[in-house]
Coordinates of C-alpha atoms in Angstrom, one line a residue:
X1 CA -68.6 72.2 -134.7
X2 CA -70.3 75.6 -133.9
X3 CA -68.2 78.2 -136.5
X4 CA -70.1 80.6 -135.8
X5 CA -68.4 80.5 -131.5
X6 CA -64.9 80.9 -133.5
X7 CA -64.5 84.6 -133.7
X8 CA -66.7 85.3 -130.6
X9 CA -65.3 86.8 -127.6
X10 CA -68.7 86.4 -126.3
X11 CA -68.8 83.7 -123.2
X12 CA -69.9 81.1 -125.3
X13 CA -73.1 79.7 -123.0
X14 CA -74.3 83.7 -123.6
X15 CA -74.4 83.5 -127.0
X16 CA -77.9 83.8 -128.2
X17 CA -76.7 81.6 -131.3
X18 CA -75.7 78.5 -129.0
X19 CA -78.1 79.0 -127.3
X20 CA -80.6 78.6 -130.3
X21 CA -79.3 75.5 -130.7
X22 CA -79.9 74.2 -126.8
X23 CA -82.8 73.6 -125.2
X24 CA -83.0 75.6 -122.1
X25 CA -82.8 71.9 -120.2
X26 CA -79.4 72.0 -121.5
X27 CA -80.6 69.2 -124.2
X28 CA -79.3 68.8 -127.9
X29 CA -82.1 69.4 -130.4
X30 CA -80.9 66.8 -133.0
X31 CA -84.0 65.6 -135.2
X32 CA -85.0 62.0 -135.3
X33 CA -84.3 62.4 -139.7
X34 CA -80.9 63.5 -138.3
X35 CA -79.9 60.8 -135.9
X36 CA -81.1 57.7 -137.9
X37 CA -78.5 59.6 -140.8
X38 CA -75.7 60.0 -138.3
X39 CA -76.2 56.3 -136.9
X40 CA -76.3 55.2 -140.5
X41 CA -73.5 57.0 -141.6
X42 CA -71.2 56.0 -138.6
X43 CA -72.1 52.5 -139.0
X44 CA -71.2 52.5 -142.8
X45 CA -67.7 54.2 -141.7
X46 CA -66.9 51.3 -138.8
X47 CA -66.8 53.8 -135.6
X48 CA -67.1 51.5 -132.6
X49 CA -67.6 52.6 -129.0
X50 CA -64.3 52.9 -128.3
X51 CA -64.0 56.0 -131.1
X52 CA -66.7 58.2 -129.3
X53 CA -64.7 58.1 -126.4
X54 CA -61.3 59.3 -128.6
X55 CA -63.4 61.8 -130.4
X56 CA -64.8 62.9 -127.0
X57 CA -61.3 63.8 -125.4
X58 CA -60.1 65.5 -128.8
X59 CA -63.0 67.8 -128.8
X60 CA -63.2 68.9 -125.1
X61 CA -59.4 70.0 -125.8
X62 CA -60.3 71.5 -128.8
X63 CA -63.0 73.9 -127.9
X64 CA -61.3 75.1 -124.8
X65 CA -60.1 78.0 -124.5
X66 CA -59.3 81.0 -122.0
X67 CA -63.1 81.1 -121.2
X68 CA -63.2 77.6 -120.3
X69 CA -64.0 76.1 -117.2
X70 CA -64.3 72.4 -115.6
X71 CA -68.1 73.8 -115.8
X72 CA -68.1 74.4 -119.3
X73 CA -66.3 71.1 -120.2
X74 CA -68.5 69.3 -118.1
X75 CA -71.4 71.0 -120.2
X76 CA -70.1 70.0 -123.4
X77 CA -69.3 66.4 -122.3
X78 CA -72.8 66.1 -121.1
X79 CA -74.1 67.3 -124.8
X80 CA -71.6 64.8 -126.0
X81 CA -72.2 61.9 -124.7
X82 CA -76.0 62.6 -124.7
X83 CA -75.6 62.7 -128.6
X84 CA -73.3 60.1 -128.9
X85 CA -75.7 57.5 -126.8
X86 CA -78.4 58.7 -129.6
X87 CA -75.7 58.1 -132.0
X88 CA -75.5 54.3 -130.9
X89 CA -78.8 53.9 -130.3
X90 CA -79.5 54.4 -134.3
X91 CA -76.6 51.9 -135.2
X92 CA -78.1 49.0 -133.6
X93 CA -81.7 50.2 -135.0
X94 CA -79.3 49.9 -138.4
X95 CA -77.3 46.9 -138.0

């Protein structure tokens, strides 16, 4: 999701890249043109509830790593779900 964190040995909440894409409430900037594509899209594709919560699990244990603490994951499950709940939120706006 974030390539540019791939090659980084920097902490990854440090790096002023992430961080450019945070707010500093810890929010996901995702525009509103944005969301109403991804609910659109995901709704055209079938995903159901119970996928977010597959893709959830499969991307916390794929972005950790040796810097990665119950802190962190609990960070990146929070920006998860947030956007996810968006996510659904323009599905039913769709459907």
């Amino acid at each position: 999701m974030f390539s540019f964190l791939r090659d980084s040995d920097e902490i990854p909440q440090s790096n002023p890249k992430l961080k450019a894409h945070l707010r500093d409430k810890g929010e996901v900037l995702v525009s509103d043109t944005t969301l109403k594509y991804l609910g659109n899209i995901h709704l055209q594709k079938g995903v159901a509830d119970p996928h977010f919560e597959v893709v959830k699990a499969v991307l916390l244990r794929t972005v950790g790593g040796k810097k990665w603490s119950e802190e962190m994951k609990s960070a990146w499950g929070e920006a998860y779900d947030q956007l996810a709940s968006a996510i659904k939120v323009e599905m039913k706006e769709e459907a």
